[in-house]
Amino acid sequence: MCCATAGSTGRCGIGKQQASGCAVATEARLPRRHSEGGTRQEILDAAARVFRRLGYARTTIADLAGEAAVSRPTIYAYFGSKHEVFRALAQRVGQEFLALQERADVSTPEKTLRTTLVAYLDTYVRHLGVLTVIAHQALSDPEMRRLRAEIHDRPNRRHTRFIERLVAQGVADPAVPPAVVSEVITGVVMRFAEEAAASPERRHELGEQLIVAHRRLTGMPGGMGKSRPREEETADAVR
């Protein structure tokens, strides 16, 4: 156990050099909660693979360190526990879903619809393993339940606003409320993601089916390629 008398030899018999070493060791164990360096991202990349392969309960810090090719003290330098690693990973996945609408092509409603839905499906396929673990953990962990809800709810709210704006513009005429359409589309994406992960060659086909399903649910005509004079409002709808 390290002594607090770093400047001189105290009752615990630790000299200046030893105390300095203790301070370094103690600092190495403290989580660098605000670090965004490459090592932190590499650890999260490795964690995604391990949690997908082993699940949450079976994964250990040693597993994470081995996959990331770093030492266990290095893991603890960035995260205080396995739970912190998983929470950071879940938050990163959630941010990626939110960023989809920011990158959407908003030149026409049709392009906004297509680019957003295809990107949503691709992102869900890419993170399917982690999302499955998050869903499992959400059954018993209130924090994971909140994170899972956030991953789905915030994009759904943006999607709902997009549909509402299309209705106001006379572009869409959904048979059910826009919020219900958003929930249904999310469910379809989740199911199609499982199929696309199992059969990657069907990814394009499933993406097209998703777009057709969305058009039918919202009452949008197919192949809307003309720019609309109020396209700036369409851009606002996805923000």
C-alpha positions as a Markdown table, in Angstrom:
| # | Residue | x | y | z |
|---|---|---|---|---|
| 1 | Met | 0.0 | 0.0 | 0.0 |
| 2 | Cys | 1.4 | 3.4 | -1.0 |
| 3 | Cys | 2.3 | 6.0 | 1.6 |
| 4 | Ala | 1.2 | 9.6 | 1.3 |
| 5 | Thr | 4.6 | 11.0 | 2.2 |
| 6 | Ala | 6.0 | 11.4 | -1.3 |
| 7 | Gly | 8.5 | 14.0 | -0.4 |
| 8 | Ser | 10.5 | 12.2 | 2.3 |
| 9 | Thr | 10.9 | 9.0 | 4.1 |
| 10 | Gly | 8.1 | 8.7 | 6.6 |
| 11 | Arg | 6.9 | 6.2 | 9.2 |
| 12 | Cys | 6.0 | 3.7 | 6.5 |
| 13 | Gly | 9.6 | 3.6 | 5.3 |
| 14 | Ile | 9.0 | 4.6 | 1.7 |
| 15 | Gly | 11.5 | 6.9 | 0.2 |
| 16 | Lys | 11.0 | 9.6 | -2.4 |
| 17 | Gln | 11.7 | 7.4 | -5.4 |
| 18 | Gln | 9.5 | 4.6 | -4.1 |
| 19 | Ala | 6.7 | 7.0 | -3.4 |
| 20 | Ser | 7.0 | 8.4 | -6.9 |
| 21 | Gly | 6.6 | 4.9 | -8.3 |
| 22 | Cys | 3.5 | 4.4 | -6.1 |
| 23 | Ala | 2.0 | 7.6 | -7.4 |
| 24 | Val | 2.6 | 6.5 | -11.0 |
| 25 | Ala | 1.1 | 3.1 | -10.3 |
| 26 | Thr | -1.9 | 4.6 | -8.6 |
| 27 | Glu | -2.4 | 7.0 | -11.5 |
| 28 | Ala | -2.3 | 4.1 | -14.0 |
| 29 | Arg | -5.2 | 2.5 | -12.2 |
| 30 | Leu | -7.4 | 5.6 | -12.4 |
| 31 | Pro | -9.8 | 5.6 | -15.4 |
| 32 | Arg | -9.1 | 8.2 | -18.0 |
| 33 | Arg | -12.8 | 9.0 | -18.4 |
| 34 | His | -12.3 | 11.8 | -20.9 |
| 35 | Ser | -9.7 | 10.3 | -23.1 |
| 36 | Glu | -10.7 | 10.0 | -26.7 |
| 37 | Gly | -7.3 | 8.7 | -28.0 |
| 38 | Gly | -6.8 | 5.9 | -30.5 |
| 39 | Thr | -6.2 | 3.3 | -27.8 |
| 40 | Arg | -9.6 | 3.9 | -26.2 |
| 41 | Gln | -11.3 | 3.4 | -29.6 |
| 42 | Glu | -9.3 | 0.3 | -30.2 |
| 43 | Ile | -10.4 | -1.1 | -26.9 |
| 44 | Leu | -14.0 | -0.4 | -27.8 |
| 45 | Asp | -13.6 | -2.0 | -31.2 |
| 46 | Ala | -12.1 | -5.1 | -29.5 |
| 47 | Ala | -14.9 | -5.0 | -26.9 |
| 48 | Ala | -17.5 | -5.1 | -29.6 |
| 49 | Arg | -16.0 | -8.3 | -31.0 |
| 50 | Val | -15.7 | -9.9 | -27.5 |
| 51 | Phe | -19.1 | -9.1 | -26.2 |
| 52 | Arg | -20.7 | -10.2 | -29.5 |
| 53 | Arg | -18.8 | -13.5 | -29.2 |
| 54 | Leu | -19.1 | -14.3 | -25.5 |
| 55 | Gly | -22.0 | -12.1 | -24.3 |
| 56 | Tyr | -21.8 | -9.8 | -21.3 |
| 57 | Ala | -21.7 | -12.2 | -18.4 |
| 58 | Arg | -18.9 | -14.4 | -19.7 |
| 59 | Thr | -16.6 | -11.6 | -20.8 |
| 60 | Thr | -13.8 | -10.6 | -18.5 |
| 61 | Ile | -11.3 | -7.8 | -18.5 |
| 62 | Ala | -8.6 | -10.4 | -19.5 |
| 63 | Asp | -10.7 | -11.2 | -22.6 |
| 64 | Leu | -10.9 | -7.6 | -23.5 |
| 65 | Ala | -7.2 | -7.0 | -23.0 |
| 66 | Gly | -6.3 | -10.1 | -25.0 |
| 67 | Glu | -8.6 | -9.0 | -27.9 |
| 68 | Ala | -7.2 | -5.5 | -27.9 |
| 69 | Ala | -3.6 | -6.7 | -27.5 |
| 70 | Val | -3.0 | -4.5 | -24.5 |
| 71 | Ser | -2.5 | -5.3 | -20.8 |
| 72 | Arg | -5.2 | -5.3 | -18.2 |
| 73 | Pro | -3.8 | -2.2 | -16.5 |
| 74 | Thr | -4.2 | -0.4 | -19.8 |
| 75 | Ile | -7.9 | -1.3 | -19.9 |
| 76 | Tyr | -8.2 | 0.1 | -16.3 |
| 77 | Ala | -6.4 | 3.2 | -17.4 |
| 78 | Tyr | -9.3 | 4.0 | -19.6 |
| 79 | Phe | -12.3 | 2.3 | -18.0 |
| 80 | Gly | -13.0 | 1.6 | -14.3 |
| 81 | Ser | -14.7 | -1.7 | -14.9 |
| 82 | Lys | -16.1 | -4.1 | -17.5 |
| 83 | His | -19.5 | -2.4 | -17.1 |
| 84 | Glu | -17.9 | 1.0 | -18.0 |
| 85 | Val | -16.5 | -0.6 | -21.2 |
| 86 | Phe | -19.9 | -1.9 | -22.2 |
| 87 | Arg | -21.6 | 1.3 | -21.3 |
| 88 | Ala | -19.2 | 3.3 | -23.4 |
| 89 | Leu | -19.6 | 0.9 | -26.3 |
| 90 | Ala | -23.4 | 1.1 | -26.1 |
| 91 | Gln | -23.2 | 4.9 | -26.1 |
| 92 | Arg | -21.0 | 4.9 | -29.1 |
| 93 | Val | -23.5 | 2.7 | -31.0 |
| 94 | Gly | -26.3 | 5.1 | -30.0 |
| 95 | Gln | -24.4 | 8.1 | -31.3 |
| 96 | Glu | -23.8 | 6.4 | -34.6 |
| 97 | Phe | -27.5 | 5.9 | -35.1 |
| 98 | Leu | -28.2 | 9.5 | -34.3 |
| 99 | Ala | -25.5 | 10.6 | -36.8 |
| 100 | Leu | -27.3 | 8.8 | -39.6 |
| 101 | Gln | -29.9 | 11.6 | -40.1 |
| 102 | Glu | -27.2 | 14.2 | -40.0 |
| 103 | Arg | -25.6 | 12.6 | -43.1 |
| 104 | Ala | -28.8 | 12.0 | -45.0 |
| 105 | Asp | -29.2 | 13.3 | -48.5 |
| 106 | Val | -32.0 | 15.9 | -48.1 |
| 107 | Ser | -32.2 | 17.2 | -51.7 |
| 108 | Thr | -35.6 | 15.4 | -52.1 |
| 109 | Pro | -37.9 | 13.5 | -49.8 |
| 110 | Glu | -37.2 | 10.3 | -51.8 |
| 111 | Lys | -33.5 | 10.6 | -51.4 |
| 112 | Thr | -33.8 | 11.4 | -47.7 |
| 113 | Leu | -36.0 | 8.3 | -47.3 |
| 114 | Arg | -33.7 | 6.1 | -49.2 |
| 115 | Thr | -30.4 | 7.2 | -47.8 |
| 116 | Thr | -31.6 | 7.2 | -44.2 |
| 117 | Leu | -33.4 | 3.8 | -44.3 |
| 118 | Val | -30.5 | 2.0 | -46.1 |
| 119 | Ala | -28.0 | 3.5 | -43.7 |
| 120 | Tyr | -30.2 | 2.5 | -40.7 |
| 121 | Leu | -30.4 | -1.1 | -41.9 |
| 122 | Asp | -26.6 | -1.2 | -42.6 |
| 123 | Thr | -25.8 | 0.2 | -39.2 |
| 124 | Tyr | -28.1 | -2.2 | -37.5 |
| 125 | Val | -26.5 | -5.2 | -39.3 |
| 126 | Arg | -23.0 | -3.9 | -38.4 |
| 127 | His | -23.9 | -3.7 | -34.7 |
| 128 | Leu | -26.4 | -6.5 | -34.5 |
| 129 | Gly | -24.3 | -8.5 | -32.0 |
| 130 | Val | -23.8 | -5.7 | -29.6 |
| 131 | Leu | -27.4 | -4.6 | -29.9 |
| 132 | Thr | -28.5 | -8.1 | -29.0 |
| 133 | Val | -26.3 | -8.1 | -25.9 |
| 134 | Ile | -27.7 | -4.6 | -25.0 |
| 135 | Ala | -31.2 | -6.0 | -25.3 |
| 136 | His | -30.3 | -8.9 | -23.1 |
| 137 | Gln | -28.7 | -6.8 | -20.4 |
| 138 | Ala | -31.6 | -4.4 | -20.5 |
| 139 | Leu | -33.8 | -7.1 | -19.0 |
| 140 | Ser | -32.0 | -6.8 | -15.6 |
| 141 | Asp | -30.0 | -3.6 | -15.8 |
| 142 | Pro | -32.0 | -0.3 | -15.6 |
| 143 | Glu | -29.1 | 1.7 | -17.1 |
| 144 | Met | -28.9 | -0.6 | -20.1 |
| 145 | Arg | -32.6 | -0.3 | -20.4 |
| 146 | Arg | -32.4 | 3.4 | -20.6 |
| 147 | Leu | -29.5 | 3.2 | -23.1 |
| 148 | Arg | -31.4 | 0.8 | -25.3 |
| 149 | Ala | -34.5 | 3.0 | -25.2 |
| 150 | Glu | -32.4 | 6.0 | -26.2 |
| 151 | Ile | -30.8 | 4.1 | -29.1 |
| 152 | His | -34.3 | 3.5 | -30.5 |
| 153 | Asp | -36.3 | 6.4 | -29.2 |
| 154 | Arg | -34.3 | 9.4 | -30.4 |
| 155 | Pro | -34.0 | 8.2 | -34.0 |
| 156 | Asn | -37.7 | 7.3 | -33.9 |
| 157 | Arg | -38.6 | 10.8 | -32.7 |
| 158 | Arg | -36.6 | 12.3 | -35.6 |
| 159 | His | -38.2 | 9.9 | -38.0 |
| 160 | Thr | -41.7 | 10.9 | -36.7 |
| 161 | Arg | -40.9 | 14.6 | -37.3 |
| 162 | Phe | -39.8 | 13.8 | -40.8 |
| 163 | Ile | -43.1 | 12.1 | -41.6 |
| 164 | Glu | -45.1 | 14.8 | -40.0 |
| 165 | Arg | -43.3 | 17.4 | -42.1 |
| 166 | Leu | -44.1 | 15.3 | -45.3 |
| 167 | Val | -47.7 | 15.2 | -44.3 |
| 168 | Ala | -47.8 | 19.0 | -43.8 |
| 169 | Gln | -46.2 | 19.3 | -47.3 |
| 170 | Gly | -48.9 | 17.0 | -48.8 |
| 171 | Val | -46.2 | 14.4 | -49.7 |
| 172 | Ala | -47.4 | 11.7 | -47.3 |
| 173 | Asp | -50.7 | 10.4 | -46.1 |
| 174 | Pro | -50.1 | 7.7 | -43.6 |
| 175 | Ala | -52.9 | 5.3 | -42.6 |
| 176 | Val | -51.7 | 5.4 | -39.0 |
| 177 | Pro | -50.1 | 8.2 | -36.9 |
| 178 | Pro | -46.4 | 9.0 | -37.8 |
| 179 | Ala | -45.1 | 7.8 | -34.5 |
| 180 | Val | -46.7 | 4.4 | -35.1 |
| 181 | Val | -45.1 | 4.2 | -38.6 |
| 182 | Ser | -41.7 | 5.0 | -37.0 |
| 183 | Glu | -42.1 | 2.2 | -34.5 |
| 184 | Val | -43.2 | -0.3 | -37.2 |
| 185 | Ile | -40.3 | 0.6 | -39.4 |
| 186 | Thr | -37.9 | 0.1 | -36.5 |
| 187 | Gly | -39.3 | -3.4 | -35.9 |
| 188 | Val | -38.9 | -4.2 | -39.6 |
| 189 | Val | -35.3 | -3.0 | -39.6 |
| 190 | Met | -34.5 | -5.2 | -36.6 |
| 191 | Arg | -36.0 | -8.2 | -38.3 |
| 192 | Phe | -34.4 | -7.5 | -41.7 |
| 193 | Ala | -31.0 | -6.9 | -40.0 |
| 194 | Glu | -31.1 | -10.5 | -38.7 |
| 195 | Glu | -31.9 | -11.8 | -42.2 |
| 196 | Ala | -29.2 | -9.7 | -43.8 |
| 197 | Ala | -26.6 | -10.8 | -41.2 |
| 198 | Ala | -27.5 | -14.4 | -41.9 |
| 199 | Ser | -27.6 | -13.9 | -45.7 |
| 200 | Pro | -25.4 | -10.9 | -46.7 |
| 201 | Glu | -26.3 | -11.4 | -50.4 |
| 202 | Arg | -29.9 | -10.4 | -49.6 |
| 203 | Arg | -28.9 | -7.0 | -48.1 |
| 204 | His | -29.8 | -5.0 | -51.2 |
| 205 | Glu | -33.1 | -6.8 | -51.7 |
| 206 | Leu | -34.1 | -6.3 | -48.0 |
| 207 | Gly | -33.2 | -2.6 | -48.3 |
| 208 | Glu | -35.5 | -2.2 | -51.3 |
| 209 | Gln | -38.3 | -4.0 | -49.5 |
| 210 | Leu | -37.8 | -1.7 | -46.5 |
| 211 | Ile | -38.2 | 1.4 | -48.7 |
| 212 | Val | -41.3 | 0.0 | -50.3 |
| 213 | Ala | -42.8 | -0.9 | -46.9 |
| 214 | His | -42.1 | 2.7 | -45.7 |
| 215 | Arg | -43.8 | 4.2 | -48.8 |
| 216 | Arg | -46.9 | 2.1 | -48.3 |
| 217 | Leu | -47.1 | 2.9 | -44.6 |
| 218 | Thr | -46.8 | 6.6 | -45.2 |
| 219 | Gly | -48.8 | 6.8 | -48.4 |
| 220 | Met | -45.8 | 8.2 | -50.3 |
| 221 | Pro | -45.7 | 7.7 | -54.1 |
| 222 | Gly | -42.8 | 5.7 | -55.4 |
| 223 | Gly | -39.8 | 7.2 | -57.3 |
| 224 | Met | -40.2 | 10.8 | -56.1 |
| 225 | Gly | -37.2 | 12.3 | -57.8 |
| 226 | Lys | -38.1 | 15.9 | -58.3 |
| 227 | Ser | -36.8 | 18.5 | -55.9 |
| 228 | Arg | -39.4 | 20.3 | -53.9 |
| 229 | Pro | -39.4 | 24.1 | -53.4 |
| 230 | Arg | -39.4 | 23.6 | -49.7 |
| 231 | Glu | -36.6 | 21.1 | -49.5 |
| 232 | Glu | -35.0 | 23.1 | -46.7 |
| 233 | Glu | -38.0 | 22.2 | -44.5 |
| 234 | Thr | -37.4 | 18.5 | -45.4 |
| 235 | Ala | -33.8 | 19.0 | -44.1 |
| 236 | Asp | -35.1 | 20.4 | -40.9 |
| 237 | Ala | -37.4 | 17.4 | -40.4 |
| 238 | Val | -34.5 | 15.0 | -40.0 |
| 239 | Arg | -32.6 | 17.2 | -37.5 |
